[in-house]
PDB file of C-alpha atoms in Angstrom:
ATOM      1  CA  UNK A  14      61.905 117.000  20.505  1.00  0.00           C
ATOM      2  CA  UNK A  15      58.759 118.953  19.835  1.00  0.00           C
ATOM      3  CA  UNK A  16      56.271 116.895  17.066  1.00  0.00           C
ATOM      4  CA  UNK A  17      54.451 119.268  14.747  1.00  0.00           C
ATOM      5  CA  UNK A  18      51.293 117.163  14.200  1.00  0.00           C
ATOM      6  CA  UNK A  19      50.076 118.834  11.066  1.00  0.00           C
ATOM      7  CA  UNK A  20      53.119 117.363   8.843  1.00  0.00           C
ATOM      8  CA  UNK A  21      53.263 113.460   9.076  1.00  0.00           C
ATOM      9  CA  UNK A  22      56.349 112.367   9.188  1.00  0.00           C
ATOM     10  CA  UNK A  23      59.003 115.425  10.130  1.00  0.00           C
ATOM     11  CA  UNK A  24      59.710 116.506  13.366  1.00  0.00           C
ATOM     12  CA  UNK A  25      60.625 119.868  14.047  1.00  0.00           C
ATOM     13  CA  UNK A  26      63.560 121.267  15.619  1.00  0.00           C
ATOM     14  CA  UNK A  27      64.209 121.207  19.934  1.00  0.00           C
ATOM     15  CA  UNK A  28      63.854 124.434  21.521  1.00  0.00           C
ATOM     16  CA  UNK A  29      67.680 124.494  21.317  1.00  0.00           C
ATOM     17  CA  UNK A  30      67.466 123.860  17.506  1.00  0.00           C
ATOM     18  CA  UNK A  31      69.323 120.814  17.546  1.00  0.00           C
ATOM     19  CA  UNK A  32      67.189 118.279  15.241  1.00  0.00           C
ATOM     20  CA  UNK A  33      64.439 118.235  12.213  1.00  0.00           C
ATOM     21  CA  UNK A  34      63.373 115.187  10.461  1.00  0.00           C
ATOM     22  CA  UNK A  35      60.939 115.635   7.316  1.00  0.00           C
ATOM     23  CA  UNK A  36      59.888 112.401   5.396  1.00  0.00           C
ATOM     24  CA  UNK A  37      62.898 112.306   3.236  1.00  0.00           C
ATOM     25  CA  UNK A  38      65.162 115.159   5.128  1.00  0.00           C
ATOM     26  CA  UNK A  39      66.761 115.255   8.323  1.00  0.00           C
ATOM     27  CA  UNK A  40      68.400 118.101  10.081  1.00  0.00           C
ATOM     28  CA  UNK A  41      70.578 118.534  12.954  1.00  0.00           C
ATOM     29  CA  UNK A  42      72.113 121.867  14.661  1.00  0.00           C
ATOM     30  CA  UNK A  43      75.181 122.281  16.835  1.00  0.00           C
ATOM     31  CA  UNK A  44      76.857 125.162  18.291  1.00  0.00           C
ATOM     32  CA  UNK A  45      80.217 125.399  17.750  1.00  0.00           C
ATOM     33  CA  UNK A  46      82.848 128.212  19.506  1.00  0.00           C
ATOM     34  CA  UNK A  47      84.592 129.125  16.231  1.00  0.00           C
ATOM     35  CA  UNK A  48      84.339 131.554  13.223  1.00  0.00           C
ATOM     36  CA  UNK A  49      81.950 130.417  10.422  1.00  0.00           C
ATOM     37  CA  UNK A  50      85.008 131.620   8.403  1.00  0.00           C
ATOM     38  CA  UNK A  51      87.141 128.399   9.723  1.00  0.00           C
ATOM     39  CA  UNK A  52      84.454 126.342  10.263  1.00  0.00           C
ATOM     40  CA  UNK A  53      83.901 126.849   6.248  1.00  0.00           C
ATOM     41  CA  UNK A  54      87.424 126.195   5.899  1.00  0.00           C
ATOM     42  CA  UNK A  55      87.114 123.037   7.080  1.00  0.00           C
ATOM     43  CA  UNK A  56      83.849 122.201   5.017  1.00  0.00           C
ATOM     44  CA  UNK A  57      85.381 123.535   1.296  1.00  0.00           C
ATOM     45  CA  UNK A  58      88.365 121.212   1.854  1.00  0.00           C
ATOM     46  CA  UNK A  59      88.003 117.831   0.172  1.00  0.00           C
ATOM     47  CA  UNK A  60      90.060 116.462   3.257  1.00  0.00           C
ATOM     48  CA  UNK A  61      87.847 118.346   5.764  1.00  0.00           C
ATOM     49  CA  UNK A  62      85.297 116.107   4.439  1.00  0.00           C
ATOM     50  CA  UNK A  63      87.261 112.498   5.667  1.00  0.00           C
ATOM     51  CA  UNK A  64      88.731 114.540   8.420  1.00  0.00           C
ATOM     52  CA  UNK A  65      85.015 115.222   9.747  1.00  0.00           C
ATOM     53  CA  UNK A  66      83.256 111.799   8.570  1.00  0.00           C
ATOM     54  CA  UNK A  67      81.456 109.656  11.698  1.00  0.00           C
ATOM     55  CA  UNK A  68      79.672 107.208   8.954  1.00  0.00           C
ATOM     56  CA  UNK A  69      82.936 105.675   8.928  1.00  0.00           C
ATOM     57  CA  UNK A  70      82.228 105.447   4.906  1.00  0.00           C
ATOM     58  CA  UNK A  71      85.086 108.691   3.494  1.00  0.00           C
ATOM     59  CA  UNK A  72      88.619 106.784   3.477  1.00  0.00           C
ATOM     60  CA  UNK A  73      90.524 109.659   1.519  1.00  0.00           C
ATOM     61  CA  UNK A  74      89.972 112.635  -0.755  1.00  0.00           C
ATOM     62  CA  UNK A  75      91.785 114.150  -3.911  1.00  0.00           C
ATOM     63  CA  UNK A  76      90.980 118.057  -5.218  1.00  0.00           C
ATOM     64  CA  UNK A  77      91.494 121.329  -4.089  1.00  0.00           C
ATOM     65  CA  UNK A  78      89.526 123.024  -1.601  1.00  0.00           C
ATOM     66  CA  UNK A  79      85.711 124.145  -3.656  1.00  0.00           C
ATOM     67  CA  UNK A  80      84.937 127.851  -4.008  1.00  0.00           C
ATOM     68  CA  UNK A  81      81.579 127.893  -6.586  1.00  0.00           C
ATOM     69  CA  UNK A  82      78.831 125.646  -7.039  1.00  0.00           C
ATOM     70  CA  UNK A  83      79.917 123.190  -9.996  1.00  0.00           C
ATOM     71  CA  UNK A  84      83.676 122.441  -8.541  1.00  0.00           C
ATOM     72  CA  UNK A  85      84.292 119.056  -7.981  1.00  0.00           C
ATOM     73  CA  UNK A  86      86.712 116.266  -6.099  1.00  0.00           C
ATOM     74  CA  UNK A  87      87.569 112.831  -5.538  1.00  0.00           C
ATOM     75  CA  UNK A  88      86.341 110.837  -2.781  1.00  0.00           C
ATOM     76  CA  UNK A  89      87.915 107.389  -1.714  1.00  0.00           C
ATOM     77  CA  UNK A  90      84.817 105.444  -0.479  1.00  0.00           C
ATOM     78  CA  UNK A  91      84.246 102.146   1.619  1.00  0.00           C
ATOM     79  CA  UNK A  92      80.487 101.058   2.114  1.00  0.00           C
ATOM     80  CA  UNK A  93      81.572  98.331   4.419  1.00  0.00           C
ATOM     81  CA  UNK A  94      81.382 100.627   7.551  1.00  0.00           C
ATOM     82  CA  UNK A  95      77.397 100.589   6.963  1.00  0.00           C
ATOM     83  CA  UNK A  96      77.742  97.033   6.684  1.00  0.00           C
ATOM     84  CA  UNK A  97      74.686  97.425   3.697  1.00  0.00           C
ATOM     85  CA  UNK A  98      76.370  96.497   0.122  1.00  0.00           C
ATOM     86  CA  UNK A  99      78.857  94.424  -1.025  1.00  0.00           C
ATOM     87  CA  UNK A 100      80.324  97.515  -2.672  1.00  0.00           C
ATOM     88  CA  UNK A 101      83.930  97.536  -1.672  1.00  0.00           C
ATOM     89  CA  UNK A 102      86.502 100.006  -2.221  1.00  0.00           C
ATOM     90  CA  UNK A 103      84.894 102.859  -4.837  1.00  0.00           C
ATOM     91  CA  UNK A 104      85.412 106.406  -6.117  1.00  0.00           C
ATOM     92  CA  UNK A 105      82.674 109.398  -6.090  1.00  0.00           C
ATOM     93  CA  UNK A 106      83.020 112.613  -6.960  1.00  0.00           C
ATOM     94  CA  UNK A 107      80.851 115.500  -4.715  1.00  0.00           C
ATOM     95  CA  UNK A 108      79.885 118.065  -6.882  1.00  0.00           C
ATOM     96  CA  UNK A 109      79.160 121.433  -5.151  1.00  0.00           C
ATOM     97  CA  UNK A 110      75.699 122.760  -6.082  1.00  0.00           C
ATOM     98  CA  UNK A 111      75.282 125.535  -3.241  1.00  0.00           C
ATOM     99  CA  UNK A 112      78.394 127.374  -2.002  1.00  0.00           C
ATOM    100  CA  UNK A 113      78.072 131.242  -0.130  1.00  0.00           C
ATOM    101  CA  UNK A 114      81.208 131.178   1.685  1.00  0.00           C
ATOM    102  CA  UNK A 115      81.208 131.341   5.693  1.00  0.00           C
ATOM    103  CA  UNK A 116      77.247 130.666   5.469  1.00  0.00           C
ATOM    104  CA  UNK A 117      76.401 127.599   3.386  1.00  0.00           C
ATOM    105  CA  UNK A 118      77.593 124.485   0.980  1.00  0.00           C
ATOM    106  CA  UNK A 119      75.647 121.739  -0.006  1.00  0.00           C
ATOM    107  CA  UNK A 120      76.473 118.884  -2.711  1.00  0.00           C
ATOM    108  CA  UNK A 121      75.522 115.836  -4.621  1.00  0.00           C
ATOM    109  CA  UNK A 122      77.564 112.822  -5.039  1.00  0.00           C
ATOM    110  CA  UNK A 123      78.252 111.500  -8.778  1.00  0.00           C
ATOM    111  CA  UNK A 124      79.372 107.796  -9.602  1.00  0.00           C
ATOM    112  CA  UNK A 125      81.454 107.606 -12.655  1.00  0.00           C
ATOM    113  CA  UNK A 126      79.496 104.783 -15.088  1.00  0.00           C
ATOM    114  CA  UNK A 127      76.394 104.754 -13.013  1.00  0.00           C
ATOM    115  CA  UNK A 128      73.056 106.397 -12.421  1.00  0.00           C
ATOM    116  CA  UNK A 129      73.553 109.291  -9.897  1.00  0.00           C
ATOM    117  CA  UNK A 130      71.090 108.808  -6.989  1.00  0.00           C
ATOM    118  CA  UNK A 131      70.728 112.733  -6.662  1.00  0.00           C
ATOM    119  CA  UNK A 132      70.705 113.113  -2.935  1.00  0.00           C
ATOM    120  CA  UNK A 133      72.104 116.369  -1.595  1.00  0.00           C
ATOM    121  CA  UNK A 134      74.303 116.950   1.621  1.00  0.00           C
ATOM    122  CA  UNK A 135      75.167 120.581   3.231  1.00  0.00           C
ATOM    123  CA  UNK A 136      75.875 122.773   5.625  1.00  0.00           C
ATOM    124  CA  UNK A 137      74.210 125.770   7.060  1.00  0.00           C
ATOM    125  CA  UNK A 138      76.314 128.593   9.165  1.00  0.00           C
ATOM    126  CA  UNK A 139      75.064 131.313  11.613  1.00  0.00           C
ATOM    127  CA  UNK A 140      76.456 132.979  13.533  1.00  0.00           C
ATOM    128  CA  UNK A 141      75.541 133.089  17.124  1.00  0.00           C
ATOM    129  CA  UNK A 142      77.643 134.328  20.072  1.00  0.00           C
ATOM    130  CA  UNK A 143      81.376 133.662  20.596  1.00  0.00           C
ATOM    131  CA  UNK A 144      80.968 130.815  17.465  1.00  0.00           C
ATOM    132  CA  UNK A 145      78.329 129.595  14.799  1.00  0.00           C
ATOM    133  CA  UNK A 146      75.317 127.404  15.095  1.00  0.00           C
ATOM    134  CA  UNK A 147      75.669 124.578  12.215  1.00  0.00           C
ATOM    135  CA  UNK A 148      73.494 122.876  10.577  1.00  0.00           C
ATOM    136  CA  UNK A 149      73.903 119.816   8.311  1.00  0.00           C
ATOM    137  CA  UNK A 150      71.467 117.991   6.160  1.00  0.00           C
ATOM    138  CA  UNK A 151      70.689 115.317   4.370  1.00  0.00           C
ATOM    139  CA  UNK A 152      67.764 115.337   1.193  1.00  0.00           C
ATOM    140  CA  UNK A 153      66.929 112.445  -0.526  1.00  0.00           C
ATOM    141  CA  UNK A 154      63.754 113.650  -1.654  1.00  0.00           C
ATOM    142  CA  UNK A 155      64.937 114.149  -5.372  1.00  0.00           C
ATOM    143  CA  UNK A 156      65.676 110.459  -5.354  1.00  0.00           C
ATOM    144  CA  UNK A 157      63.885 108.543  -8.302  1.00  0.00           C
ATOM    145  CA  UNK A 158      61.743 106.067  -7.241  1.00  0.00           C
ATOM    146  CA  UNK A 159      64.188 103.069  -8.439  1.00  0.00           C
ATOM    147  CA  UNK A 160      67.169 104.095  -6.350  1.00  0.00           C
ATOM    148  CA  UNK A 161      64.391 104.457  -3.223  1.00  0.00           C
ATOM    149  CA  UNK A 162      63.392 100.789  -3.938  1.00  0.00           C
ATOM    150  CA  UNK A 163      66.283  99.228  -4.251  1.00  0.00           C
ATOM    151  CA  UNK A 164      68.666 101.218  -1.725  1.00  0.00           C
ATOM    152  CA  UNK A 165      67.817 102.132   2.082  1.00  0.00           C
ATOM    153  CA  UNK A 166      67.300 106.081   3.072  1.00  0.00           C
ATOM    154  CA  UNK A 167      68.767 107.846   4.745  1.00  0.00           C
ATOM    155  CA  UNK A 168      72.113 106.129   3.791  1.00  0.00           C
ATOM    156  CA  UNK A 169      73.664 108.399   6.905  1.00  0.00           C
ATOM    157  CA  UNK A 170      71.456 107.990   9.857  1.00  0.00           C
ATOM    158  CA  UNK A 171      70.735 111.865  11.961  1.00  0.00           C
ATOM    159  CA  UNK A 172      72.997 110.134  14.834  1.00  0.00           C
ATOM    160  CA  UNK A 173      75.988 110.061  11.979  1.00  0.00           C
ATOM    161  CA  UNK A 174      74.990 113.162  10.930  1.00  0.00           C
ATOM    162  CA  UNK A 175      74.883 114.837  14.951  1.00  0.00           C
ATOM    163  CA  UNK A 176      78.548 112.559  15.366  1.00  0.00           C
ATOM    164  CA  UNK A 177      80.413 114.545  12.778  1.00  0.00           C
ATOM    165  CA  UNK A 178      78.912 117.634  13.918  1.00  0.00           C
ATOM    166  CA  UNK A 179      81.137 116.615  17.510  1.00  0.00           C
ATOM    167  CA  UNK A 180      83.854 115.576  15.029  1.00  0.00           C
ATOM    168  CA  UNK A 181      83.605 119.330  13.175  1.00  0.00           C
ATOM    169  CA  UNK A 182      83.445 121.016  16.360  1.00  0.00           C
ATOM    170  CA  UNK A 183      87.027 119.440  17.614  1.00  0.00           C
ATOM    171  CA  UNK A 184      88.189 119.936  13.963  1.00  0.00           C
ATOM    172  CA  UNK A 185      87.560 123.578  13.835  1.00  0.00           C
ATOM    173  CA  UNK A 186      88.487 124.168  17.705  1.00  0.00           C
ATOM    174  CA  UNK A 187      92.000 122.323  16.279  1.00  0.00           C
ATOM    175  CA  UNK A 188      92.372 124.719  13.569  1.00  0.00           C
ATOM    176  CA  UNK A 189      91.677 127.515  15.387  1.00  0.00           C
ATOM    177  CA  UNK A 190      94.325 126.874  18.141  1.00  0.00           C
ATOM    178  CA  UNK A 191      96.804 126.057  15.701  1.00  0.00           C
ATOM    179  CA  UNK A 192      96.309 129.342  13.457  1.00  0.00           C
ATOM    180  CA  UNK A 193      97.373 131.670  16.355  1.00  0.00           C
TER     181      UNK A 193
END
C-alpha cells in the first residue's frame, strides 16, 4: 500500500487498486470475472445482501430487490458476531440513497424508534476485461459526534469489507453458471 503523506490519516489505493482508507472512509477493490449487470443483481437483492455478508452481522432479509434511490427493505440483524453490544436479535431497514444500475448503489441503515447513525455503505462497478473491478465502501463521516463517542468506527473493519468482496465474487461466479 502506497501512503500519500499530504492527507493524514487515508491511505491511497495499491497499484492494483485494491485498498483506500481516509479518516472516516475505507475502500477496497476486487476484480471479479462477471458482468456488472449480475454482479448488480446480486447487490439490488435484499438477500444478496445476507448471501454476501463476511461481518457475520445480516441473519435474513425481507423486500424486493431496490431499483431507485429511496426503496427500502428489512434486514434481520445480530450484533453478537462483532462481539461489541449487547444488542441481540434487531431489525434495520437499508434505505437506498445512490442506485445507477450495473455501475453503483450505496445506502444508509435506519433503526425504527432510534436515532439513525447516518453512515453510508456502497458499491462501485467498472468494467474491466472479461469482468468488473468492484469497489465497496464504508463512510461514517456524516456521523454526529454522539454516535462517534459512544459507538466504535468503522463498525465493519476493511478486512470484512475485502471478505465479502471474495464472498461476492463466488456469489456472482454462482449465478452466472447457473443462468446458462
Amino acid at each position: 500500500m502506497n501512503v500519500d503523506d499530504s492527507s493524514a490519516g487515508r491511505t491511497d489505493a495499491a497499484s492494483d487498486g485494491t485498498s483506500r482508507a481516509d479518516a472516516e472512509r475505507i475502500e477496497v477493490s476486487r476484480y471479479v470475472p462477471a458482468p456488472a449487470g449480475v454482479i448488480f443483481a446480486v447487490l439490488a437483492d435484499p438477500q444478496g445482501h445476507v448471501d454476501i455478508d463476511a461481518s457475520g452481522m445480516l441473519m435474513d432479509a425481507e423486500g424486493r430487490p431496490v431499483e431507485q434511490p429511496g426503496d427500502r427493505f428489512l434486514v434481520h440483524m445480530s450484533r453478537e458476531a462483532l462481539g461489541d453490544l449487547p444488542l441481540g436479535e434487531y431489525d434495520v431497514e437499508v434505505v437506498i440513497t445512490k442506485l445507477t444500475p450495473g455501475e453503483e448503489i450505496a445506502w444508509t441503515v435506519e433503526s425504527p424508534g432510534r436515532t439513525n447513525v447516518r453512515h453510508i455503505y456502497g458499491y462501485r462497478l467498472e468494467p474491466a476485461e472479461d469482468g468488473t473491478r468492484v469497489t465497496s465502501y464504508y463512510d461514517w463521516s456524516e456521523v454526529d459526534e454522539a454516535h462517534k463517542e459512544r459507538f466504535t468506527f468503522p463498525v465493519v473493519p476493511e478486512s470484512a469489507l475485502k471478505s465479502t468482496l471474495g464472498i461476492l465474487d463466488r456469489t456472482a461466479r454462482r449465478r452466472l453458471r447457473s443462468a446458462t
